[in-house]
Coordinates of C-alpha atoms in Angstrom, one line a residue:
M154 CA -35.0 -12.4 21.0
N155 CA -32.9 -15.4 20.2
Q156 CA -30.5 -14.4 17.4
H157 CA -28.4 -17.6 17.5
V158 CA -28.7 -20.2 14.8
E159 CA -31.8 -22.4 14.8
V160 CA -31.9 -25.1 12.1
N161 CA -35.4 -26.2 11.3
A162 CA -36.5 -29.0 9.0
D163 CA -38.9 -27.8 6.4
G164 CA -39.7 -30.3 3.6
G165 CA -36.1 -31.7 3.8
T166 CA -34.5 -28.2 3.4
D167 CA -32.5 -26.7 6.2
V168 CA -33.7 -23.3 7.3
L169 CA -31.4 -21.0 9.2
S170 CA -33.4 -18.5 11.4
I171 CA -30.6 -16.0 12.1
S172 CA -29.9 -12.3 12.4
G173 CA -28.7 -10.2 9.6
G174 CA -25.5 -9.7 11.4
E175 CA -24.9 -13.4 11.6
A176 CA -25.7 -13.8 7.9
I177 CA -22.9 -11.3 7.2
A178 CA -20.5 -13.2 9.3
R179 CA -21.5 -16.4 7.5
M180 CA -20.7 -14.8 4.2
I181 CA -17.3 -13.7 5.4
Q182 CA -16.7 -17.3 6.3
V183 CA -17.7 -18.4 2.8
F184 CA -14.9 -16.2 1.4
D185 CA -12.4 -17.4 4.0
G186 CA -12.1 -14.0 5.5
G187 CA -8.9 -13.3 7.2
V188 CA -8.1 -10.9 10.0
M189 CA -10.6 -8.2 10.6
F190 CA -10.0 -4.9 12.4
G191 CA -12.7 -2.6 13.8
M192 CA -14.4 -0.7 16.5
G193 CA -18.0 -1.6 16.8
G194 CA -21.3 -0.1 18.1
F195 CA -24.8 -1.2 18.8
Q196 CA -25.8 -1.4 15.1
L197 CA -23.4 -4.3 14.4
L198 CA -23.6 -6.2 17.7
P199 CA -25.3 -9.2 16.1
F200 CA -22.4 -9.5 13.7
Y201 CA -19.9 -9.3 16.6
D202 CA -21.8 -12.0 18.5
A203 CA -21.6 -14.3 15.5
A204 CA -17.9 -13.5 14.9
R205 CA -17.3 -14.5 18.5
R206 CA -19.2 -17.8 18.2
F207 CA -17.7 -18.6 14.8
G208 CA -14.2 -17.8 15.8
L209 CA -13.7 -15.2 13.2
P210 CA -10.3 -13.4 13.7
H211 CA -11.6 -10.0 14.7
H212 CA -9.5 -7.4 16.6
L213 CA -10.5 -4.2 18.4
V214 CA -8.5 -1.1 17.4
N215 CA -8.3 2.2 19.3
D216 CA -9.0 4.3 16.2
E217 CA -11.0 3.4 13.1
R218 CA -8.3 5.0 11.0
A219 CA -5.8 2.5 12.4
G220 CA -8.2 -0.4 11.6
I221 CA -8.6 0.4 8.0
F222 CA -4.9 1.1 7.6
A223 CA -4.2 -2.2 9.1
A224 CA -6.7 -3.9 6.8
D225 CA -5.1 -2.2 3.8
A226 CA -1.6 -3.4 4.7
Y227 CA -2.9 -6.9 5.4
A228 CA -4.4 -7.0 1.9
K229 CA -1.3 -5.6 0.3
V230 CA 1.0 -8.2 1.9
S231 CA -1.4 -11.3 1.8
G232 CA -3.2 -10.7 -1.5
R233 CA -6.4 -11.5 0.3
V234 CA -9.4 -9.2 0.9
G235 CA -8.8 -6.9 3.8
L236 CA -11.6 -6.6 6.3
A237 CA -12.6 -3.7 8.6
D238 CA -15.7 -2.4 10.4
A239 CA -16.9 0.7 12.1
T240 CA -20.0 2.1 13.7
L241 CA -22.1 4.9 12.2
G242 CA -21.3 8.6 12.2
P243 CA -17.8 9.3 13.6
G244 CA -16.8 5.7 13.1
A245 CA -17.8 5.9 9.5
T246 CA -16.2 9.3 8.8
N247 CA -12.9 8.1 10.5
L248 CA -12.6 5.6 7.6
V249 CA -12.4 8.2 4.9
T250 CA -8.6 8.5 4.7
G251 CA -8.0 4.8 4.7
L252 CA -10.7 4.3 2.1
M253 CA -9.0 6.9 0.0
E254 CA -5.7 5.0 0.4
A255 CA -7.2 1.7 -0.7
F256 CA -9.2 3.3 -3.5
N257 CA -6.2 5.0 -5.1
A258 CA -3.8 2.2 -4.4
G259 CA -6.1 -0.6 -5.7
T260 CA -6.4 -2.5 -2.4
P261 CA -9.2 -5.0 -2.1
L262 CA -11.2 -4.3 1.1
V263 CA -14.7 -5.1 2.3
V264 CA -15.7 -2.7 5.0
L265 CA -18.8 -3.0 7.2
V266 CA -20.4 0.2 8.5
G267 CA -23.3 0.3 10.8
D268 CA -26.1 2.8 10.1
T269 CA -29.3 4.1 11.8
H270 CA -32.6 2.1 12.2
R271 CA -34.5 3.0 9.1
E272 CA -37.8 3.6 11.0
H273 CA -36.1 6.5 12.8
S274 CA -33.6 7.9 10.3
W275 CA -33.4 11.6 10.0
K276 CA -35.0 12.2 13.4
N277 CA -31.7 13.3 15.0
M278 CA -30.6 9.9 16.0
T279 CA -27.4 9.7 18.0
Q280 CA -24.3 10.0 15.7
E281 CA -26.5 10.1 12.6
C282 CA -25.0 11.7 9.4
R283 CA -25.2 11.3 5.7
Q284 CA -22.4 8.8 5.9
T285 CA -23.1 7.1 2.6
D286 CA -22.7 10.5 0.8
V287 CA -19.4 11.0 2.6
L288 CA -18.0 7.5 1.9
R289 CA -19.2 7.0 -1.7
P290 CA -16.5 9.1 -3.4
V291 CA -13.6 7.2 -1.7
C292 CA -14.7 3.6 -2.4
K293 CA -15.0 1.5 -5.5
E294 CA -18.6 0.7 -4.7
L295 CA -21.0 1.4 -1.8
I296 CA -23.6 -1.2 -1.1
R297 CA -26.4 -0.3 1.2
I298 CA -28.3 -3.4 2.4
E299 CA -32.0 -2.6 2.4
S300 CA -33.4 -6.2 2.7
V301 CA -32.2 -8.8 5.2
G302 CA -32.9 -11.6 2.8
R303 CA -30.5 -10.1 0.2
I304 CA -27.4 -10.2 2.5
P305 CA -25.8 -13.3 0.9
E306 CA -26.3 -11.9 -2.6
L307 CA -24.9 -8.4 -1.7
M308 CA -22.0 -9.8 0.2
R309 CA -21.1 -11.9 -2.8
R310 CA -21.1 -8.7 -4.9
A311 CA -18.9 -6.9 -2.3
F312 CA -16.2 -9.5 -2.6
A313 CA -16.5 -9.7 -6.4
V314 CA -16.2 -6.0 -6.9
A315 CA -13.4 -5.6 -4.4
T316 CA -11.2 -8.2 -6.2
S317 CA -11.9 -7.7 -9.9
G318 CA -10.6 -5.1 -12.4
R319 CA -8.4 -2.7 -10.5
P320 CA -9.1 -4.0 -6.9
G321 CA -10.5 -1.5 -4.4
P322 CA -12.5 -1.0 -1.2
V323 CA -16.2 -1.8 -1.1
V324 CA -18.3 -0.3 1.8
V325 CA -21.3 -2.3 3.0
D326 CA -23.7 0.0 4.8
V327 CA -25.8 -2.0 7.3
P328 CA -28.9 -0.3 8.9
E329 CA -29.5 -1.3 12.5
D330 CA -32.8 -3.0 11.8
V331 CA -31.2 -5.1 9.0
S332 CA -28.4 -6.2 11.3
H333 CA -30.7 -7.1 14.2
A334 CA -33.6 -8.6 12.3
V335 CA -34.1 -12.3 12.2
H336 CA -34.8 -13.9 8.9
D337 CA -35.3 -17.5 7.6
F338 CA -32.5 -18.2 5.2
S339 CA -32.0 -21.4 3.3
A340 CA -28.7 -23.1 4.2
T341 CA -28.0 -23.1 0.4
D342 CA -28.0 -19.3 0.4
F343 CA -24.5 -19.2 1.8
Y344 CA -22.1 -19.8 -1.0
G345 CA -19.5 -17.9 -3.0
D346 CA -16.9 -18.4 -5.7
A347 CA -13.5 -19.0 -4.2
I348 CA -11.9 -16.9 -6.9
Y349 CA -13.1 -13.8 -5.1
R350 CA -11.2 -14.5 -1.9
G351 CA -8.2 -12.5 -3.2
A352 CA -7.1 -10.3 -6.0
P353 CA -6.8 -10.4 -8.9
S354 CA -9.9 -12.6 -9.1
L355 CA -10.4 -12.2 -12.9
R356 CA -7.8 -11.6 -15.5
A357 CA -8.2 -10.5 -19.2
R358 CA -5.6 -10.6 -21.9
P359 CA -4.7 -7.6 -24.2
D360 CA -5.9 -8.2 -27.7
A361 CA -3.5 -10.3 -29.9
A362 CA -3.1 -7.6 -32.6
S363 CA -1.9 -5.1 -30.0
I364 CA 0.5 -7.6 -28.5
S365 CA 1.9 -8.4 -31.9
R366 CA 2.4 -4.6 -32.6
A367 CA 4.0 -4.1 -29.2
A368 CA 6.5 -6.9 -29.9
E369 CA 7.4 -5.3 -33.2
L370 CA 8.1 -1.9 -31.5
I371 CA 10.2 -3.5 -28.8
A372 CA 12.2 -5.6 -31.3
A373 CA 12.9 -2.5 -33.4
A374 CA 14.0 -0.4 -30.5
R375 CA 17.6 0.5 -29.8
A376 CA 17.3 1.1 -26.0
P377 CA 13.9 0.2 -24.5
V378 CA 13.3 0.7 -20.8
I379 CA 10.6 -0.8 -18.6
L380 CA 8.8 1.5 -16.2
A381 CA 7.0 -0.5 -13.5
G382 CA 4.3 0.6 -11.1
G383 CA 2.2 -0.8 -8.3
G384 CA 0.0 -2.6 -10.8
V385 CA 2.7 -5.2 -11.1
H386 CA 2.1 -6.2 -7.5
L387 CA -1.7 -6.0 -7.9
S388 CA -1.4 -8.6 -10.6
D389 CA 1.1 -10.7 -8.6
A390 CA 3.4 -10.3 -11.6
A391 CA 6.8 -9.3 -10.1
E392 CA 8.4 -12.7 -10.9
R393 CA 7.0 -12.6 -14.4
L394 CA 8.3 -9.1 -15.0
T395 CA 11.7 -10.1 -13.6
D396 CA 11.9 -13.1 -15.9
F397 CA 10.8 -10.9 -18.9
A398 CA 13.4 -8.3 -18.2
R399 CA 16.2 -10.8 -17.7
S400 CA 15.2 -12.8 -20.8
F401 CA 15.6 -9.7 -23.0
K402 CA 18.1 -7.8 -20.9
L403 CA 15.8 -4.8 -20.4
P404 CA 16.5 -2.3 -17.6
V405 CA 13.6 -1.7 -15.2
A406 CA 12.9 1.6 -13.3
H407 CA 10.1 1.7 -10.9
T408 CA 7.7 3.9 -8.9
L409 CA 7.5 4.0 -5.1
T410 CA 4.7 1.3 -5.2
G411 CA 6.5 -0.6 -8.0
K412 CA 9.6 -1.2 -5.9
G413 CA 10.2 -5.0 -6.0
A414 CA 8.9 -5.4 -9.5
I415 CA 12.5 -6.6 -10.0
P416 CA 14.8 -7.2 -7.1
C417 CA 16.7 -4.0 -6.3
N418 CA 20.0 -6.0 -6.2
D419 CA 19.4 -7.2 -9.8
A420 CA 21.9 -5.8 -12.4
L421 CA 18.9 -4.5 -14.5
N422 CA 17.4 -2.5 -11.7
A423 CA 17.6 1.2 -12.3
G424 CA 15.8 2.3 -9.2
L425 CA 13.2 5.0 -8.8
F426 CA 12.3 7.2 -11.7
G427 CA 10.6 10.6 -11.4
R428 CA 11.1 13.0 -8.5
Y429 CA 13.6 10.9 -6.5
D430 CA 15.6 9.1 -9.2
R431 CA 19.1 7.8 -8.9
F432 CA 19.9 7.8 -12.6
A433 CA 16.7 6.5 -14.0
N434 CA 15.5 9.8 -15.5
E435 CA 18.7 10.0 -17.5
L436 CA 18.1 6.5 -18.7
I437 CA 14.6 7.4 -19.7
E438 CA 15.8 10.4 -21.7
E439 CA 18.3 8.2 -23.5
S440 CA 15.7 5.5 -24.4
D441 CA 13.9 5.3 -27.7
L442 CA 10.9 3.3 -26.3
L443 CA 9.3 3.0 -22.9
L444 CA 7.2 0.0 -21.8
V445 CA 5.0 1.3 -18.9
V446 CA 3.6 -1.6 -16.9
G447 CA 0.9 -1.2 -14.3
C448 CA 1.7 2.4 -13.7
K449 CA -0.6 5.5 -13.5
L450 CA 2.3 7.9 -14.3
G451 CA 1.2 10.3 -11.6
E452 CA 2.9 13.4 -10.2
I453 CA 5.8 11.9 -8.3
A454 CA 6.6 9.3 -10.9
T455 CA 6.7 11.9 -13.7
K456 CA 8.5 14.6 -11.6
R457 CA 5.3 16.7 -11.9
Y458 CA 4.7 15.7 -15.5
T459 CA 8.1 16.4 -16.9
V460 CA 9.4 12.8 -17.2
P461 CA 9.4 11.3 -19.8
G462 CA 9.9 14.2 -22.2
R463 CA 7.4 15.1 -24.9
G464 CA 7.1 12.7 -27.9
K465 CA 8.8 9.7 -26.3
P466 CA 7.4 6.5 -27.8
L467 CA 5.5 4.6 -25.1
I468 CA 3.6 1.3 -24.8
H469 CA 1.2 1.3 -21.8
L470 CA 0.1 -2.0 -20.3
D471 CA -2.7 -1.6 -17.7
C472 CA -6.0 -3.3 -16.7
V473 CA -7.8 0.1 -16.4
A474 CA -8.4 1.7 -19.7
E475 CA -9.1 5.1 -18.1
E476 CA -5.4 5.4 -17.2
F477 CA -4.3 5.5 -20.8
D478 CA -3.3 9.0 -22.0
R479 CA -4.3 10.6 -18.6
T480 CA -0.9 12.2 -18.1
V481 CA 1.4 10.9 -20.9
P482 CA 0.1 10.0 -24.4
A483 CA 0.6 6.4 -25.4
T484 CA 1.9 5.2 -28.7
L485 CA 0.2 1.8 -28.1
R486 CA -2.3 0.7 -25.4
L487 CA -2.3 -2.8 -24.1
W488 CA -5.6 -3.1 -22.1
G489 CA -5.4 -6.2 -19.9
D490 CA -3.8 -7.9 -16.9
V491 CA -0.1 -7.3 -16.3
L492 CA 0.9 -10.9 -15.7
L493 CA -1.0 -12.1 -18.8
G494 CA 0.2 -9.2 -20.9
L495 CA 3.9 -9.8 -20.1
T496 CA 3.4 -13.6 -20.7
D497 CA 2.0 -12.9 -24.2
L498 CA 4.7 -10.3 -24.9
A499 CA 7.4 -12.8 -24.0
A500 CA 5.8 -15.4 -26.3
A501 CA 5.5 -12.9 -29.2
L502 CA 9.2 -11.9 -28.8
A503 CA 10.5 -15.5 -28.2
P504 CA 11.4 -16.1 -31.9
Q505 CA 13.7 -13.1 -31.8
R506 CA 15.1 -13.7 -28.3
E507 CA 18.6 -14.7 -29.2
R508 CA 19.0 -11.8 -31.6
L509 CA 17.7 -9.3 -29.1
Q510 CA 19.9 -10.7 -26.3
V511 CA 22.9 -10.1 -28.5
R512 CA 21.8 -6.6 -29.3
W513 CA 21.2 -5.7 -25.6
A514 CA 24.0 -7.9 -24.1
G515 CA 25.8 -4.9 -22.6
R516 CA 22.8 -3.4 -20.9
P517 CA 23.0 -5.3 -17.5
A518 CA 26.7 -4.3 -17.1
D519 CA 25.9 -0.7 -18.1
I520 CA 23.0 -0.4 -15.5
A521 CA 25.1 -2.1 -12.8
E522 CA 28.0 0.3 -13.5
R523 CA 25.7 3.4 -13.3
M524 CA 24.3 2.1 -10.0
A525 CA 27.8 1.5 -8.6
N526 CA 28.9 5.0 -9.7
W527 CA 25.8 6.5 -8.0
R528 CA 26.6 4.6 -4.7
R529 CA 30.2 5.8 -4.8
K530 CA 29.0 9.4 -5.3
V531 CA 26.6 9.4 -2.4
G532 CA 28.7 7.1 -0.2
A533 CA 29.5 9.8 2.3
R534 CA 25.9 10.1 3.3
L535 CA 25.0 6.4 3.0
H536 CA 27.8 5.6 5.5
S537 CA 27.8 8.9 7.4
D538 CA 29.2 8.8 11.0
E539 CA 27.6 12.2 12.0
H540 CA 25.2 12.5 14.8
P541 CA 22.3 13.0 15.2
V542 CA 21.9 10.2 12.7
D543 CA 21.8 10.9 8.9
I544 CA 18.6 9.3 7.5
A545 CA 20.6 7.9 4.6
R546 CA 22.7 6.0 7.1
L547 CA 19.6 4.7 8.8
L548 CA 18.3 3.2 5.5
T549 CA 21.8 1.7 4.9
E550 CA 21.6 -0.2 8.2
I551 CA 18.0 -1.3 7.5
N552 CA 19.1 -2.7 4.2
A553 CA 21.9 -4.6 5.9
A554 CA 19.7 -6.0 8.7
L555 CA 16.3 -6.9 7.2
P556 CA 16.3 -10.4 5.7
A557 CA 15.2 -11.1 2.2
D558 CA 11.8 -12.4 3.4
G559 CA 11.2 -9.3 5.5
Y560 CA 8.9 -6.3 4.9
L561 CA 9.4 -2.6 5.3
V562 CA 6.2 -0.7 5.8
A563 CA 6.6 3.0 5.2
D564 CA 4.5 5.8 6.5
G565 CA 3.6 8.9 4.4
G566 CA 6.0 11.7 3.9
F567 CA 9.7 11.2 4.7
A568 CA 9.4 7.5 5.4
A569 CA 8.0 6.6 2.0
H570 CA 10.3 8.9 0.0
W571 CA 13.5 8.0 1.9
G572 CA 12.5 4.4 1.9
G573 CA 11.5 4.4 -1.8
L574 CA 14.8 6.0 -2.7
L575 CA 17.2 3.9 -0.6
F576 CA 15.5 0.7 0.6
D577 CA 16.6 -2.2 -1.5
T578 CA 14.4 -5.3 -1.9
K579 CA 16.2 -8.6 -2.1
R580 CA 13.5 -10.5 -4.0
A581 CA 10.9 -10.0 -6.6
G582 CA 7.6 -9.1 -4.9
R583 CA 6.1 -6.5 -2.6
A584 CA 8.5 -6.3 0.3
F585 CA 8.2 -2.5 0.4
V586 CA 4.7 -1.4 1.7
P587 CA 4.1 2.3 1.5
D588 CA 0.8 4.1 1.6
R589 CA 1.0 5.9 -1.7
G590 CA -2.8 5.9 -2.4
S591 CA -3.2 8.8 -0.1
A592 CA 0.3 9.3 1.3
S593 CA -1.3 9.8 4.7
I594 CA 0.7 10.4 7.8
G595 CA 0.0 7.8 10.5
Y596 CA 0.1 4.6 8.4
G597 CA 3.4 3.2 9.7
L598 CA 2.3 1.5 13.0
P599 CA -1.1 0.2 11.9
G600 CA 0.4 -0.8 8.6
A601 CA 2.9 -2.9 10.6
I602 CA 0.1 -4.5 12.5
G603 CA -1.6 -5.5 9.2
A604 CA 1.6 -6.7 7.6
A605 CA 2.6 -8.8 10.6
A606 CA -0.8 -10.4 10.8
A607 CA -0.6 -11.2 7.1
A608 CA 2.9 -12.7 7.2
P609 CA 3.4 -14.5 10.5
G610 CA 7.0 -15.5 11.0
H611 CA 8.4 -12.9 8.6
P612 CA 10.3 -9.9 9.9
V613 CA 8.4 -6.6 9.7
F614 CA 10.0 -3.2 10.0
A615 CA 7.8 0.0 9.9
L616 CA 9.4 3.3 9.2
T617 CA 7.5 6.3 10.5
G618 CA 8.2 9.9 11.5
D619 CA 7.6 11.2 15.0
G620 CA 4.5 13.1 13.8
G621 CA 3.0 9.9 12.2
F622 CA 3.8 7.9 15.3
N623 CA 2.2 10.5 17.6
M624 CA -1.0 10.0 15.7
M625 CA -1.1 6.3 16.3
I626 CA 0.8 5.6 19.6
G627 CA -2.4 4.0 21.0
E628 CA -2.2 1.2 18.6
L629 CA 0.9 -0.2 20.4
E630 CA -1.8 -1.5 22.8
T631 CA -3.5 -3.2 19.9
A632 CA -0.3 -4.8 18.7
R633 CA 0.6 -6.0 22.2
R634 CA -2.9 -7.4 22.7
M635 CA -2.6 -9.3 19.4
G636 CA 0.8 -10.7 20.3
L637 CA 2.4 -9.4 17.2
A638 CA 6.2 -9.1 16.9
F639 CA 7.4 -6.3 14.7
T640 CA 9.7 -3.3 14.8
V641 CA 8.6 0.4 14.5
I642 CA 11.5 2.6 13.6
V643 CA 10.7 6.2 14.5
V644 CA 12.6 8.9 12.5
N645 CA 12.7 11.4 15.4
N646 CA 13.6 14.9 14.2
A647 CA 11.3 16.7 16.7
A648 CA 9.5 18.3 13.8
S649 CA 7.0 18.0 11.1
G650 CA 10.0 17.5 9.0
Y651 CA 8.7 17.8 5.5
V652 CA 7.1 21.1 6.3
K653 CA 10.1 22.4 8.1
A654 CA 12.5 21.3 5.3
L655 CA 10.3 22.9 2.7
Q656 CA 10.0 26.2 4.7
H657 CA 13.8 26.1 4.9
L658 CA 14.2 25.6 1.2
M659 CA 11.6 28.2 0.1
Y660 CA 12.0 30.9 2.7
G661 CA 15.5 30.4 4.2
A662 CA 17.0 29.4 7.5
G663 CA 14.9 30.3 10.6
A664 CA 11.7 30.9 8.6
Y665 CA 9.8 28.1 10.3
H666 CA 6.2 28.2 11.5
A667 CA 4.1 25.5 13.1
S668 CA 6.6 22.8 12.2
D669 CA 8.4 22.0 15.5
L670 CA 7.4 19.2 18.0
N671 CA 8.5 18.7 21.6
E672 CA 11.4 16.4 22.0
T673 CA 10.1 12.9 23.1
N674 CA 11.8 9.7 24.0
Y675 CA 9.7 7.2 22.2
A676 CA 11.6 4.2 23.7
D677 CA 10.3 5.3 27.1
V678 CA 6.8 5.7 25.7
A679 CA 7.0 2.1 24.4
A680 CA 8.2 0.8 27.7
A681 CA 5.4 2.6 29.5
M682 CA 2.9 0.8 27.2
G683 CA 4.4 -2.7 27.9
C684 CA 6.5 -2.9 24.7
H685 CA 10.2 -3.0 24.1
G686 CA 11.9 0.3 23.5
I687 CA 15.4 1.2 22.2
R688 CA 16.9 4.7 21.9
V689 CA 19.5 5.3 19.2
E690 CA 21.4 8.6 19.3
R691 CA 24.6 7.6 17.3
P692 CA 25.0 5.8 14.0
E693 CA 27.1 3.0 15.5
Q694 CA 24.1 2.1 17.7
L695 CA 21.9 1.3 14.7
A696 CA 23.0 -2.1 13.7
P697 CA 22.9 -3.6 17.3
A698 CA 19.5 -2.1 17.8
L699 CA 18.1 -3.5 14.6
H700 CA 19.5 -7.0 15.4
E701 CA 18.2 -6.8 18.9
A702 CA 14.7 -6.1 17.6
L703 CA 14.9 -8.9 15.0
A704 CA 15.9 -11.3 17.8
R705 CA 12.7 -10.6 19.8
R706 CA 9.8 -12.9 19.0
V707 CA 7.2 -11.5 21.5
G708 CA 5.5 -8.1 21.2
P709 CA 6.4 -4.9 19.3
T710 CA 9.7 -3.1 19.5
V711 CA 10.1 0.6 19.1
I712 CA 13.5 1.9 18.0
D713 CA 13.6 5.7 18.5
V714 CA 16.3 7.1 16.2
V715 CA 17.4 10.6 16.8
V716 CA 18.0 11.9 13.3
T717 CA 19.4 15.2 12.0
R718 CA 17.7 18.4 13.1
D719 CA 19.2 20.3 10.2
P720 CA 16.3 21.2 7.8
A721 CA 18.8 21.4 4.9
K722 CA 19.5 17.7 5.3
M723 CA 15.9 16.4 5.8
L724 CA 14.5 16.3 2.3
P725 CA 14.9 12.9 0.6
G726 CA 18.0 12.9 -1.5
V727 CA 21.6 12.0 -1.0
D728 CA 23.5 13.4 -4.0
S729 CA 24.9 16.8 -4.8
R730 CA 22.2 18.0 -7.1
T731 CA 21.1 21.6 -6.3
V732 CA 17.4 22.0 -5.9
Q733 CA 16.1 24.9 -7.9
I734 CA 12.5 26.1 -7.5
K735 CA 10.3 28.6 -9.2
K736 CA 7.1 30.0 -7.9
G737 CA 4.4 27.3 -7.9
D738 CA 6.9 24.4 -8.1
R739 CA 6.5 21.5 -5.7
V740 CA 9.8 19.8 -5.1
A741 CA 8.8 17.2 -2.5

């Protein structure tokens, strides 16, 4: 069967006699699809053949989890739709964790999944399972293509749903017979609106009356504080929020995913709030009004629903109405796009700008002084000379080495929490890329692949634990094959550190179970896989290692950092606060 393009004249109208797989590839071209990651099977072979002939940038991964993690990071960094694919059965089920990440984080993805030939479904076909039932709860929409001729229409819907509202992943389930069948399409079938190439594709303003009321509340407040979440980045609104905060001298605290909503080196930046705050929780307690921007106010951001305190006046700006009042009651709800909402708020407050600037003139200096005091208090750990290396010192050196246009991808667990607490962005925007939708271990290396593919020429560091790196070591081969230059920093504590640290905290020294790993030299592992490896055992080796990695322009570098083995020093935190827990508490 010839499944290549055949253009036939029919009454002056071009007809494309092509396979369903090729039709899918053509629709991805329509939406200017970027890099795609996947591991195929027979069901999607016509799509693969078309991708080859069309020159679509598609890359084989060694594990479907890595492919969808890479697509997620690609979308987070580029703002475009991330693309991934998998075969049926185990290929499909391996996507679940990455889909959960994208669904909860608001990442726009279109994910192709092959499925069984419909004439033989439920006859114990190889690898067959009820994959649509498995995948549906972890995606924004699941589209099963039942008719070859509807492929252009349904692919248009996939990109539209992925990029509108709160963005998210859309799974396109493609039966084998739909993929392989040849259909006569009209050339005019292959079109799509360019707005759906990235997110946010559509924006809506909060209603004018609510904006006016919000401006009144802010203007009447004594000490308002902005709480910024990841929705700021989904709306591409970090520069707008920074301008808004500076215009009215309003301090900004942020979540892990909201880091970069204002540059961390800005005088108004109060750092993380919630579980891992520097002083932001204290600032929230002192405030008389909170402006929550693009933030779901989840468990970590609210320190398990204890921050802010009860009764605190709160204006909540979000594009998803279902997030209002979910965890913290709002005084006023602004339902709309973050960028447009902040634009309208600034305009509503503009007539009072000079008066408000005088009222809050001392706030930048106050926040900067608090930040300086915090740094002095924790300086012993930030600049620790002990070895094995203190994780706080590692983050200090990363801050010093990574240029302003660089990215830090953070794996789940320690990497995200230590990075969220101590990594300082130097510009407004998403320079910190954690996997907080699912907080899955194993995101670091494939996340670096996606980020590096999305931002060629920009330095990319990935922070991962040894446990997370163990899961994805095989993707060093993928990165090397793709010719990507980035740096993976392995926090090597020879343990499942989070679990061991919590066991130490809750049950005492020596009460460890199933939390230790064998000591491994990951620099040697990297070298064995044709990559560059550097072993760091003392803190004075950190800066030279990071600069050596930045100087390399070919292939991935792995820096294996031997960090503290003391479980009492593993949990994210650098100050002198004593952790107190009660039964049922979760402290990390």
